[in-house]
Coordinates of C-alpha atoms in Angstrom, one line a residue:
Chain A
M1489 CA -5.7 29.9 -25.3
S1490 CA -8.3 28.0 -23.4
H1491 CA -9.3 24.5 -24.6
P1492 CA -12.8 24.4 -26.4
F1493 CA -14.0 22.1 -23.7
A1494 CA -12.6 24.1 -20.8
L1495 CA -14.9 24.2 -17.8
A1496 CA -15.6 27.5 -16.1
G1497 CA -17.6 26.5 -13.0
L1498 CA -20.6 24.9 -11.5
S1499 CA -23.0 25.6 -14.4
D1500 CA -20.7 23.5 -16.7
L1501 CA -20.4 20.7 -14.3
Q1502 CA -24.2 20.7 -13.8
T1503 CA -24.6 19.6 -17.4
F1504 CA -22.8 16.3 -16.6
E1505 CA -24.9 13.4 -17.8
F1506 CA -24.0 10.5 -15.5
Q1507 CA -23.5 7.1 -17.1
K1508 CA -21.8 4.9 -14.6
V1509 CA -19.3 4.6 -11.7
I1510 CA -16.1 3.2 -13.2
N1511 CA -14.0 3.1 -10.1
E1512 CA -14.6 3.2 -6.4
D1513 CA -11.9 3.3 -3.7
P1514 CA -13.2 3.4 -0.2
A1515 CA -9.7 3.6 1.3
S1516 CA -9.0 7.0 -0.3
H1517 CA -12.7 8.0 -0.2
A1518 CA -12.9 8.4 -4.0
L1519 CA -15.4 7.7 -6.8
T1520 CA -14.7 7.9 -10.6
L1521 CA -17.7 8.7 -12.8
L1522 CA -18.1 8.3 -16.6
G1523 CA -20.6 10.4 -18.5
T1524 CA -20.8 13.3 -20.9
L1525 CA -20.2 17.0 -20.6
K1526 CA -21.1 19.4 -23.5
T1527 CA -21.5 16.5 -26.0
A1528 CA -18.0 15.0 -25.1
Q1529 CA -17.2 11.9 -23.1
A1530 CA -15.9 12.9 -19.6
I1531 CA -14.4 11.3 -16.6
I1532 CA -14.9 12.9 -13.2
R1533 CA -13.0 11.8 -10.1
I1534 CA -14.5 12.9 -6.8
E1535 CA -12.6 12.5 -3.6
K1536 CA -13.0 13.8 -0.1
T1537 CA -10.7 16.6 0.9
A1538 CA -8.0 15.9 3.6
L1539 CA -8.6 16.8 7.2
N1540 CA -6.5 19.7 8.3
A1541 CA -4.1 18.9 11.2
S1542 CA -4.4 22.5 12.4
D1543 CA -8.2 21.9 13.0
G1544 CA -7.2 19.2 15.6
Q1545 CA -8.3 21.4 18.5
R1546 CA -11.5 22.7 16.9
F1547 CA -13.4 19.4 16.4
F1548 CA -14.9 19.2 19.9
G1549 CA -15.9 21.7 22.6
D1550 CA -19.0 23.8 22.9
D1551 CA -18.3 25.7 19.8
G1552 CA -16.6 22.8 17.9
L1553 CA -16.8 21.8 14.3
V1554 CA -18.7 18.6 15.2
Q1555 CA -22.4 19.6 15.6
Q1556 CA -24.0 16.2 16.0
V1557 CA -22.9 12.6 16.7
Q1558 CA -24.5 9.2 16.8
R1559 CA -23.0 6.3 18.7
E1560 CA -22.5 3.2 16.6
E1561 CA -20.9 0.9 19.1
S1562 CA -19.1 0.8 22.4
T1563 CA -17.2 -2.0 24.0
D1564 CA -14.9 -1.8 27.0
I1565 CA -12.6 1.2 26.3
Y1566 CA -13.5 1.5 22.6
S1567 CA -16.4 3.6 21.2
W1568 CA -17.3 4.5 17.6
F1569 CA -19.4 7.4 16.4
F1570 CA -20.6 9.0 13.2
A1571 CA -20.4 12.7 13.3
W1572 CA -22.0 15.6 11.4
L1573 CA -20.4 19.0 10.8
A1574 CA -23.8 20.6 10.6
E1575 CA -27.1 19.1 11.6
D1576 CA -28.9 18.7 8.3
R1577 CA -26.3 16.9 6.3
E1578 CA -25.0 13.4 5.3
R1579 CA -22.7 12.1 7.9
D1580 CA -19.2 13.6 7.5
L1581 CA -16.9 11.8 9.8
K1582 CA -16.2 8.6 11.6
V1583 CA -14.9 9.1 15.1
S1584 CA -13.2 6.3 17.1
V1585 CA -12.4 6.8 20.8
I1586 CA -10.1 4.9 23.1
C1587 CA -10.7 6.0 26.7
P1588 CA -9.0 5.4 29.1
A1589 CA -5.9 5.1 26.9
T1590 CA -2.7 3.6 28.4
E1591 CA 0.8 4.7 27.4
T1592 CA 1.0 1.5 25.3
H1593 CA -2.0 2.7 23.3
V1594 CA -0.5 6.1 22.9
R1595 CA 2.7 4.6 21.5
K1596 CA 0.9 2.3 19.2
Y1597 CA -1.2 5.1 17.7
T1598 CA 1.5 7.7 17.5
R1599 CA 3.2 8.0 14.1
Q1600 CA 6.7 6.7 14.1
E1601 CA 9.3 7.6 11.6
Q1602 CA 10.4 4.5 9.7
V1603 CA 14.0 3.5 9.3
L1604 CA 15.2 1.0 6.7
I1605 CA 17.5 -1.7 8.2
R1606 CA 19.7 -4.1 6.2
E1607 CA 19.8 -7.3 8.3
T1608 CA 22.9 -9.3 7.3
P1609 CA 23.1 -12.9 8.5
T1610 CA 25.7 -11.6 11.0
L1611 CA 23.3 -9.0 12.4
Y1612 CA 20.6 -11.7 12.6
E1613 CA 22.9 -14.0 14.6
H1614 CA 24.2 -11.5 17.0
V1615 CA 21.2 -9.2 17.6
V1616 CA 17.9 -10.2 16.1
K1617 CA 17.9 -13.9 17.0
S1618 CA 18.1 -13.2 20.8
Y1619 CA 15.5 -10.4 20.4
I1620 CA 13.1 -13.0 18.9
A1621 CA 14.0 -15.6 21.6
E1622 CA 13.2 -13.1 24.4
F1623 CA 9.9 -12.1 22.8
P1624 CA 7.3 -12.5 25.7
L1625 CA 5.4 -15.8 25.4
S1626 CA 2.3 -14.0 26.7
R1627 CA 2.1 -12.1 23.4
T1628 CA 1.6 -15.3 21.4
Q1629 CA -0.7 -17.0 24.0
W1630 CA -3.7 -16.2 21.8
V1631 CA -2.0 -18.2 18.9
E1632 CA -1.4 -21.1 21.3
N1633 CA -5.0 -21.0 22.4
I1634 CA -6.2 -21.3 18.8
L1635 CA -3.7 -24.0 17.9
N1636 CA -4.5 -26.0 21.0
G1637 CA -8.2 -25.9 20.4
L1638 CA -9.0 -23.5 23.3
S1639 CA -10.4 -20.6 21.4
E1640 CA -11.9 -19.5 18.1
Q1641 CA -12.5 -23.1 17.1
S1642 CA -15.8 -22.3 15.4
K1643 CA -14.0 -19.9 13.1
I1644 CA -11.5 -22.4 11.7
L1645 CA -12.0 -22.9 8.0
Y1646 CA -9.4 -25.7 7.6
S1647 CA -7.1 -27.6 9.8
N1648 CA -4.7 -30.5 9.4
P1649 CA -1.8 -31.6 11.8
Q1650 CA 0.5 -29.0 10.2
F1651 CA -1.5 -25.8 10.0
L1652 CA -4.9 -24.2 10.2
I1653 CA -6.6 -21.4 8.3
L1654 CA -9.1 -18.9 9.8
P1655 CA -10.3 -15.4 9.1
D1656 CA -8.0 -12.6 10.2
M1657 CA -9.4 -10.3 12.8
K1658 CA -9.1 -7.4 10.4
W1659 CA -11.7 -8.9 8.1
D1660 CA -15.4 -8.1 8.5
L1661 CA -16.2 -11.7 7.4
K1662 CA -18.6 -10.5 4.7
T1663 CA -16.9 -8.3 2.1
V1664 CA -15.3 -10.7 -0.3
S1665 CA -13.4 -7.9 -2.1
S1666 CA -11.5 -7.3 1.2
L1667 CA -11.2 -11.0 2.1
Y1668 CA -8.4 -11.5 4.7
L1669 CA -7.5 -15.0 6.1
V1670 CA -4.5 -16.1 8.1
T1671 CA -2.6 -19.4 8.3
L1672 CA -1.1 -20.5 11.6
V1673 CA 1.4 -23.4 11.6
Q1674 CA 1.8 -25.9 14.4
D1675 CA 5.6 -26.1 14.1
R1676 CA 6.8 -23.8 16.9
S1677 CA 10.4 -24.0 15.6
I1678 CA 9.7 -21.7 12.7
K1679 CA 9.8 -18.3 14.3
S1680 CA 10.0 -16.2 11.1
L1681 CA 11.0 -16.1 7.5
R1682 CA 14.7 -16.5 8.5
D1683 CA 14.0 -20.1 9.7
L1684 CA 12.5 -21.3 6.4
R1685 CA 14.6 -24.0 4.6
G1686 CA 14.1 -26.3 1.7
H1687 CA 12.4 -28.9 3.8
H1688 CA 9.5 -26.5 4.4
I1689 CA 8.6 -26.2 0.7
D1690 CA 5.9 -28.9 1.0
L1691 CA 4.3 -27.1 4.0
L1692 CA 4.3 -23.8 2.1
K1693 CA 2.8 -25.3 -1.0
A1694 CA 0.1 -27.1 1.1
I1695 CA -0.8 -23.8 2.6
R1696 CA -1.0 -22.2 -0.8
D1697 CA -3.1 -25.1 -2.2
Q1698 CA -5.5 -25.3 0.7
A1699 CA -6.1 -21.5 0.7
E1700 CA -6.9 -21.6 -3.0
R1701 CA -9.3 -24.5 -2.5
I1702 CA -11.1 -22.9 0.4
V1703 CA -11.7 -19.5 -1.2
L1704 CA -13.0 -21.3 -4.4
E1705 CA -15.4 -23.5 -2.4
R1706 CA -16.6 -20.9 0.0
W1707 CA -16.5 -17.6 -1.9
N1708 CA -16.2 -18.8 -5.5
L1709 CA -12.8 -17.0 -5.9
A1710 CA -10.9 -18.6 -8.7
K1711 CA -7.2 -19.4 -8.8
G1712 CA -5.1 -16.2 -9.1
T1713 CA -7.4 -14.1 -6.8
L1714 CA -5.2 -14.3 -3.7
R1715 CA -2.1 -12.4 -2.6
M1716 CA -0.3 -14.5 0.1
Y1717 CA 2.6 -13.1 2.0
I1718 CA 4.8 -13.3 5.0
H1719 CA 6.0 -10.4 7.1
Y1720 CA 9.6 -9.8 8.1
Q1721 CA 9.8 -8.6 10.8
P1722 CA 6.4 -9.9 11.8
S1723 CA 4.3 -8.5 14.7
Y1724 CA 4.5 -11.8 16.5
Y1725 CA 7.1 -14.7 16.3
H1726 CA 4.9 -17.6 15.4
F1727 CA 5.1 -18.5 11.7
H1728 CA 2.0 -17.4 9.9
V1729 CA 1.0 -16.5 6.3
H1730 CA -1.4 -13.6 5.3
I1731 CA -4.0 -14.5 2.7
V1732 CA -5.7 -11.6 1.0
N1733 CA -7.9 -10.9 -2.0
V1734 CA -5.5 -9.7 -4.7
N1735 CA -7.8 -6.7 -5.4
Y1736 CA -7.7 -5.5 -1.8
L1737 CA -5.1 -2.7 -1.4
P1738 CA -5.7 -1.1 2.0
G1739 CA -2.6 1.0 2.1
G1740 CA -0.2 1.1 5.1
L1741 CA 2.9 -1.1 5.6
G1742 CA 1.1 -4.5 5.5
M1743 CA 1.7 -5.5 1.8
T1744 CA 4.7 -3.2 1.2
V1745 CA 8.1 -4.3 0.0
G1746 CA 10.4 -3.9 2.9
Q1747 CA 7.8 -5.6 5.1
A1748 CA 6.0 -8.3 3.1
H1749 CA 7.4 -11.3 1.1
L1750 CA 5.2 -12.9 -1.5
L1751 CA 4.6 -16.6 -0.6
D1752 CA 5.1 -17.6 -4.2
D1753 CA 8.5 -15.8 -4.3
V1754 CA 9.5 -17.5 -1.1
I1755 CA 8.7 -21.0 -2.4
S1756 CA 10.5 -20.3 -5.7
L1757 CA 13.7 -19.0 -3.9
L1758 CA 13.7 -22.0 -1.6
E1759 CA 13.5 -24.3 -4.6
L1760 CA 16.6 -22.6 -6.1
D1761 CA 18.6 -22.6 -2.8
S1762 CA 17.3 -24.3 0.3
N1763 CA 19.4 -22.1 2.6
V1764 CA 18.6 -18.8 0.9
F1765 CA 17.0 -17.2 4.0
Q1766 CA 19.9 -18.2 6.1
R1767 CA 22.3 -16.5 3.7
M1768 CA 20.6 -13.4 2.3
T1769 CA 20.5 -9.9 3.7
L1770 CA 16.9 -9.1 4.5
S1771 CA 15.9 -5.4 4.5
Y1772 CA 12.9 -4.0 6.3
S1773 CA 11.7 -0.8 8.0
L1774 CA 11.3 -0.4 11.7
G1775 CA 9.5 2.4 13.7
D1776 CA 12.0 4.7 15.4
Q1777 CA 10.6 3.8 18.8
S1778 CA 11.1 0.1 18.3
D1779 CA 13.1 -1.9 20.8
L1780 CA 14.6 -4.0 18.0
L1781 CA 15.9 -0.8 16.3
R1782 CA 17.5 0.3 19.6
R1783 CA 19.3 -3.0 19.9
I1784 CA 20.5 -2.9 16.3
R1785 CA 21.8 0.6 16.7
E1786 CA 23.6 -0.3 20.0
S1787 CA 25.2 -3.3 18.4
E1788 CA 27.0 -1.1 15.8
L1789 CA 26.9 -4.1 13.4
Chain B
M724 CA -22.4 -3.6 32.1
S725 CA -21.2 -0.5 30.6
H726 CA -17.6 0.7 31.2
P727 CA -17.2 3.6 33.7
F728 CA -15.8 5.7 30.9
A729 CA -18.4 4.7 28.3
L730 CA -19.3 7.7 26.2
A731 CA -23.0 8.4 25.5
G732 CA -22.9 11.1 22.9
L733 CA -21.9 14.6 21.9
S734 CA -21.9 16.1 25.4
D735 CA -19.3 13.6 26.5
L736 CA -17.1 14.3 23.4
Q737 CA -17.4 18.0 23.9
T738 CA -15.5 17.6 27.2
F739 CA -12.5 16.4 25.2
E740 CA -9.4 18.5 26.1
F741 CA -7.2 18.5 23.1
Q742 CA -3.5 18.0 23.7
K743 CA -1.9 17.2 20.3
V744 CA -2.2 15.5 16.9
I745 CA -0.3 12.2 17.2
N746 CA -0.9 11.0 13.7
E747 CA -2.0 12.4 10.4
D748 CA -2.7 10.4 7.3
P749 CA -3.7 12.5 4.3
A750 CA -4.1 9.4 2.1
S751 CA -6.9 8.0 4.2
H752 CA -8.1 11.5 5.3
A753 CA -7.5 10.8 9.0
L754 CA -6.2 12.5 12.1
T755 CA -5.5 11.0 15.5
L756 CA -5.8 13.3 18.5
L757 CA -4.4 12.8 22.0
G758 CA -6.1 14.5 25.0
T759 CA -8.3 13.9 28.0
L760 CA -12.0 12.9 28.5
K761 CA -13.5 12.8 32.0
T762 CA -10.1 13.0 33.6
A763 CA -8.8 10.0 31.6
Q764 CA -6.2 10.0 28.8
A765 CA -8.0 9.5 25.5
I766 CA -7.1 8.9 21.8
I767 CA -9.6 10.0 19.2
R768 CA -9.2 9.0 15.6
I769 CA -11.3 11.1 13.1
E770 CA -11.6 10.1 9.5
K771 CA -13.8 11.1 6.6
T772 CA -16.7 8.8 5.7
A773 CA -16.5 7.0 2.4
L774 CA -18.3 8.3 -0.7
N775 CA -21.3 6.2 -1.6
A776 CA -21.2 4.7 -5.1
S777 CA -25.0 4.9 -5.3
D778 CA -24.7 8.7 -5.0
G779 CA -22.8 8.6 -8.3
Q780 CA -25.7 10.1 -10.3
R781 CA -26.6 12.7 -7.6
F782 CA -23.5 14.9 -7.4
F783 CA -24.3 17.2 -10.4
G784 CA -27.4 18.4 -12.1
D785 CA -29.7 21.4 -11.1
D786 CA -30.6 19.7 -7.9
G787 CA -27.3 17.9 -7.3
L788 CA -25.4 17.4 -4.0
V789 CA -22.7 19.8 -5.1
Q790 CA -23.9 23.3 -4.3
Q791 CA -20.8 25.3 -5.1
V792 CA -17.4 24.8 -6.9
Q793 CA -14.2 26.8 -7.3
R794 CA -11.9 26.1 -10.2
E795 CA -8.3 25.5 -9.0
E796 CA -6.6 24.8 -12.3
S797 CA -7.3 23.9 -15.9
T798 CA -4.9 22.7 -18.6
D799 CA -5.7 21.1 -21.9
I800 CA -8.3 18.4 -21.2
Y801 CA -7.8 18.4 -17.4
S802 CA -9.6 20.6 -14.8
W803 CA -9.5 20.5 -11.0
F804 CA -12.1 22.0 -8.7
F805 CA -12.9 22.2 -5.0
A806 CA -16.6 21.6 -4.2
W807 CA -19.0 22.3 -1.4
L808 CA -22.0 20.2 -0.5
A809 CA -23.6 23.3 1.0
E810 CA -22.6 26.9 0.5
D811 CA -21.5 27.9 4.0
R812 CA -19.1 25.1 4.8
E813 CA -15.5 24.1 4.6
R814 CA -14.7 22.6 1.2
D815 CA -15.9 19.0 1.1
L816 CA -14.6 17.5 -2.1
K817 CA -11.9 17.6 -4.7
V818 CA -13.2 17.1 -8.3
S819 CA -11.0 16.3 -11.2
V820 CA -12.4 16.3 -14.7
I821 CA -11.0 14.9 -18.0
C822 CA -13.0 16.1 -20.9
P823 CA -13.0 15.1 -23.7
A824 CA -11.9 11.7 -22.6
T825 CA -10.7 9.1 -25.1
E826 CA -11.3 5.3 -24.8
T827 CA -7.7 5.0 -23.6
H828 CA -8.5 7.4 -20.7
V829 CA -11.6 5.4 -19.9
R830 CA -9.7 2.1 -19.9
K831 CA -6.9 3.7 -17.7
Y832 CA -9.3 5.0 -15.1
T833 CA -11.7 2.0 -15.0
R834 CA -11.1 -0.4 -12.2
Q835 CA -9.7 -3.7 -13.4
E836 CA -9.9 -7.0 -11.5
Q837 CA -6.4 -8.1 -10.7
V838 CA -5.2 -11.7 -11.4
L839 CA -2.1 -13.2 -9.9
I840 CA 0.2 -14.8 -12.5
R841 CA 3.1 -17.2 -11.8
E842 CA 5.6 -16.5 -14.5
T843 CA 8.0 -19.5 -14.8
P844 CA 11.2 -19.2 -16.8
T845 CA 9.4 -21.2 -19.5
L846 CA 6.4 -18.8 -19.6
Y847 CA 8.8 -15.9 -19.8
E848 CA 10.7 -17.4 -22.7
H849 CA 7.7 -18.4 -24.8
V850 CA 5.2 -15.5 -24.1
V851 CA 6.5 -12.6 -22.0
K852 CA 9.8 -12.0 -23.8
S853 CA 8.2 -11.4 -27.2
Y854 CA 5.5 -9.2 -25.6
I855 CA 8.3 -7.0 -24.1
A856 CA 10.2 -7.0 -27.5
E857 CA 7.1 -5.8 -29.3
F858 CA 6.3 -3.0 -26.8
P859 CA 5.9 0.1 -28.9
L860 CA 9.1 2.2 -29.0
S861 CA 7.0 5.3 -29.0
R862 CA 6.0 4.6 -25.4
T863 CA 9.6 4.9 -24.1
Q864 CA 10.5 7.9 -26.4
W865 CA 10.1 10.2 -23.4
V866 CA 12.8 8.1 -21.6
E867 CA 15.1 8.3 -24.6
N868 CA 14.6 12.1 -24.7
I869 CA 15.8 12.4 -21.1
L870 CA 18.7 10.0 -21.5
N871 CA 19.8 11.7 -24.8
G872 CA 19.7 15.2 -23.3
L873 CA 16.7 16.4 -25.3
S874 CA 14.3 17.0 -22.4
E875 CA 14.0 17.6 -18.6
Q876 CA 17.8 18.3 -18.4
S877 CA 17.2 21.1 -15.8
K878 CA 15.5 18.5 -13.5
I879 CA 18.4 16.0 -13.4
L880 CA 19.8 15.6 -9.9
Y881 CA 22.7 13.3 -10.8
S882 CA 24.1 11.7 -13.9
N883 CA 27.1 9.6 -14.9
P884 CA 27.6 7.5 -18.0
Q885 CA 25.6 4.6 -16.5
F886 CA 22.5 6.2 -15.1
L887 CA 20.8 9.4 -14.1
I888 CA 18.5 10.4 -11.2
L889 CA 15.6 12.9 -11.4
P890 CA 12.4 13.6 -9.6
D891 CA 9.5 11.3 -10.5
M892 CA 6.5 13.1 -12.2
K893 CA 4.3 11.9 -9.3
W894 CA 6.3 14.1 -6.8
D895 CA 5.3 17.7 -6.1
L896 CA 9.1 18.6 -5.7
K897 CA 8.4 20.1 -2.3
T898 CA 7.0 17.7 0.3
V899 CA 10.0 15.8 1.6
S900 CA 7.8 13.3 3.4
S901 CA 6.5 12.1 0.0
L902 CA 9.8 12.4 -1.8
Y903 CA 9.8 10.3 -5.0
L904 CA 12.8 10.1 -7.4
V905 CA 13.5 7.8 -10.3
T906 CA 16.7 6.3 -11.7
L907 CA 16.9 5.7 -15.5
V908 CA 19.8 3.6 -16.7
Q909 CA 21.6 4.1 -20.0
D910 CA 22.0 0.4 -20.8
R911 CA 19.1 -0.4 -23.2
S912 CA 19.7 -4.1 -23.0
I913 CA 18.2 -4.4 -19.5
K914 CA 14.4 -4.4 -20.3
S915 CA 13.3 -5.6 -16.8
L916 CA 14.1 -7.4 -13.6
R917 CA 14.3 -10.6 -15.6
D918 CA 17.5 -9.4 -17.3
L919 CA 19.5 -8.6 -14.2
R920 CA 22.6 -10.7 -13.6
G921 CA 25.5 -10.8 -11.3
H922 CA 27.5 -8.4 -13.4
H923 CA 24.9 -5.7 -12.8
I924 CA 25.5 -5.7 -9.0
D925 CA 28.0 -2.8 -9.2
L926 CA 25.5 -0.7 -11.2
L927 CA 22.7 -1.4 -8.7
K928 CA 24.9 -0.6 -5.7
A929 CA 26.0 2.7 -7.4
I930 CA 22.3 3.6 -7.8
R931 CA 21.7 2.9 -4.2
D932 CA 24.8 4.9 -3.0
Q933 CA 24.2 7.9 -5.2
A934 CA 20.5 8.1 -4.2
E935 CA 21.5 8.0 -0.6
R936 CA 24.1 10.7 -1.1
I937 CA 21.7 13.0 -3.0
V938 CA 18.9 12.9 -0.5
L939 CA 21.3 13.5 2.3
E940 CA 22.9 16.5 0.6
R941 CA 19.7 18.1 -0.8
W942 CA 17.1 17.2 1.7
N943 CA 19.1 16.2 4.8
L944 CA 17.5 12.7 4.7
A945 CA 19.9 10.3 6.5
K946 CA 20.8 6.8 5.5
G947 CA 17.9 4.4 6.0
T948 CA 15.2 6.9 4.9
L949 CA 14.7 5.6 1.4
R950 CA 12.6 2.6 0.0
M951 CA 14.1 1.7 -3.4
Y952 CA 12.3 -0.8 -5.6
I953 CA 11.8 -2.2 -9.1
H954 CA 8.5 -3.1 -10.7
Y955 CA 7.9 -6.4 -12.4
Q956 CA 5.9 -6.1 -14.6
P957 CA 6.9 -2.4 -15.0
S958 CA 4.7 0.1 -16.9
Y959 CA 7.5 0.6 -19.5
Y960 CA 10.4 -1.6 -20.5
H961 CA 13.4 0.5 -19.9
F962 CA 15.2 -0.4 -16.7
H963 CA 14.4 2.1 -13.9
V964 CA 14.4 2.1 -10.1
H965 CA 11.9 3.9 -7.9
I966 CA 13.3 5.9 -4.9
V967 CA 10.8 6.9 -2.3
N968 CA 10.8 8.3 1.3
V969 CA 10.4 5.2 3.5
N970 CA 7.7 7.0 5.4
Y971 CA 5.6 7.6 2.3
L972 CA 2.8 4.9 1.9
P973 CA 0.5 6.2 -0.8
G974 CA -1.5 2.9 -1.2
G975 CA -2.3 1.3 -4.5
L976 CA -0.2 -1.3 -6.2
G977 CA 3.1 0.6 -6.5
M978 CA 4.9 -0.7 -3.5
T979 CA 3.0 -3.9 -3.1
V980 CA 4.5 -7.4 -3.1
G981 CA 3.5 -9.0 -6.3
Q982 CA 4.4 -5.8 -8.1
A983 CA 7.5 -4.3 -6.4
H984 CA 10.9 -5.8 -5.5
L985 CA 13.1 -4.1 -3.0
L986 CA 16.4 -3.1 -4.5
D987 CA 18.3 -4.3 -1.4
D988 CA 16.7 -7.8 -1.8
V989 CA 17.5 -7.8 -5.5
I990 CA 21.2 -7.0 -4.8
S991 CA 21.4 -9.6 -2.0
L992 CA 19.8 -12.3 -4.2
L993 CA 22.2 -11.6 -7.1
E994 CA 25.1 -11.9 -4.8
L995 CA 24.0 -15.4 -3.8
D996 CA 23.2 -16.5 -7.3
S997 CA 24.0 -14.4 -10.3
N998 CA 21.3 -16.1 -12.5
V999 CA 18.6 -16.0 -9.9
F1000 CA 16.2 -13.8 -12.0
Q1001 CA 16.7 -16.1 -15.0
R1002 CA 15.8 -19.2 -12.9
M1003 CA 13.1 -18.1 -10.5
T1004 CA 9.3 -18.0 -10.9
L1005 CA 8.3 -14.4 -10.6
S1006 CA 4.7 -13.8 -9.5
Y1007 CA 2.7 -10.6 -10.1
S1008 CA -0.8 -9.3 -10.7
L1009 CA -2.2 -8.0 -13.9
G1010 CA -5.4 -6.2 -14.7
D1011 CA -8.0 -8.4 -16.4
Q1012 CA -8.0 -6.1 -19.5
S1013 CA -4.2 -6.4 -19.9
D1014 CA -2.9 -7.5 -23.3
L1015 CA -0.1 -9.5 -21.5
L1016 CA -2.7 -11.4 -19.5
R1017 CA -4.6 -12.3 -22.7
R1018 CA -1.4 -13.6 -24.3
I1019 CA -0.5 -15.7 -21.2
R1020 CA -4.0 -17.2 -21.1
E1021 CA -3.9 -18.0 -24.8
S1022 CA -0.5 -19.7 -24.4
E1023 CA -2.0 -22.2 -21.9
L1024 CA 1.5 -22.5 -20.3

């Protein structure tokens, strides 16, 4: 038997009396509305439908789905457009183009299957440590340039002889709900989480305290509004801490267990055992094309 | 000076020769295409535009944005529709309705600001422990019904006297790339991560081993394809472990540091210190309407 408030179709939905938006999630393109339907309180969640992979070849071309575009920006090999699937509509799509794209770009943007690795202290000593030592210096030159005062100095929010804090390149510098800062430390001997010991606790607490102070003073974000974490494996081997608004959940691997470690947990563990990161098995996922994964598999450890 | 491959507009994009889809992310409604543009290799990422919160009141009504709907399903107070923003187009939106909605529904679907809490052992002893003890038994009755053989017995994938493994209600039971299982343990004395001690290591390893065996036998997923984790705070206080395809990244708080703890890390920490979860400060975020947050704030600890 159908429920007395069962909805048949558009005519029922058209009686919706909108009250307010109670949730908004730009990452999943969704809105949740509160209002009334047929005298009863109702919640309506609206989200965009997924793009169909089988339409991949139909978007462009003379007879393609995309009927109109407007260029937003273009710099070097990157261009961004908004696109319309018919001419007289709200914009439907955002289109980002990289052209010409190198093989490195193709690898970076191609989906890789993730594989979970359990890195014992032995595996670290015999395989991962040398991988980190051989990591090309050129890939952290941009970090050196910031730490040595050669670039991005106007962006720096805080610095002392141990570390500096600046906006992460992923942040738009405006939207406080997606605030994203990064801390770079001066001590080049800390390559990753594995190198942290009890004598680093003061450094880690100072990072935490200064980050909290800065976001309070600059953006009026109270204590408890930041999620701070460390990647293992990180994308570059110069110790850094991610500092993000605790309400910001962009999806992807960045904040996920098996990739990220909460700074607060790291401090607490070091206080209990100053060699914990030397002794523990650290587990993380790697893309199946990763060079580190290849080395780990070849080691048979 | 503009780049030699700079793209002016639709006519340039229409020359795109599609080769293949190299990434597909239904959660963010995005596709990444590989092909050629003007003789060069090109990557094009297409994603849906966000819904505008200020359109919240314009979707329905006689003159609303939604021009056509089709009901997909309806059960009790829940209905799902697909919707079109004009009549002669691909479907644009998915619309989910809860009607009548109680205040509990409204609270559940209303966005809450997250606050990061640092739970010291003292705070746990004086505030959190009693909150957990007072958690209504009725809210874990569904777990008792499964453990006692009263419900969902046909779904159980594995059971022994210590625990059972079954599909999580969030999984569609078909799509292996979003595989989601849950382990429920029989031992009612483990309310949460805080109660885990060294003598639970064998139980946790057995869960890990059986989960790996089951997904290999049933779905041909090799070792290293699962992300297993424990929530703290969990949504119910009966010890359980989440078991998810390592490639599945749905977004939201579920797998995020400050909410989730990797089972492998938990085992490794217990091996180093069998009382680590009694001794460490555990940090997590709570919604600003949460009863636990209110108690923590009132305690002034």
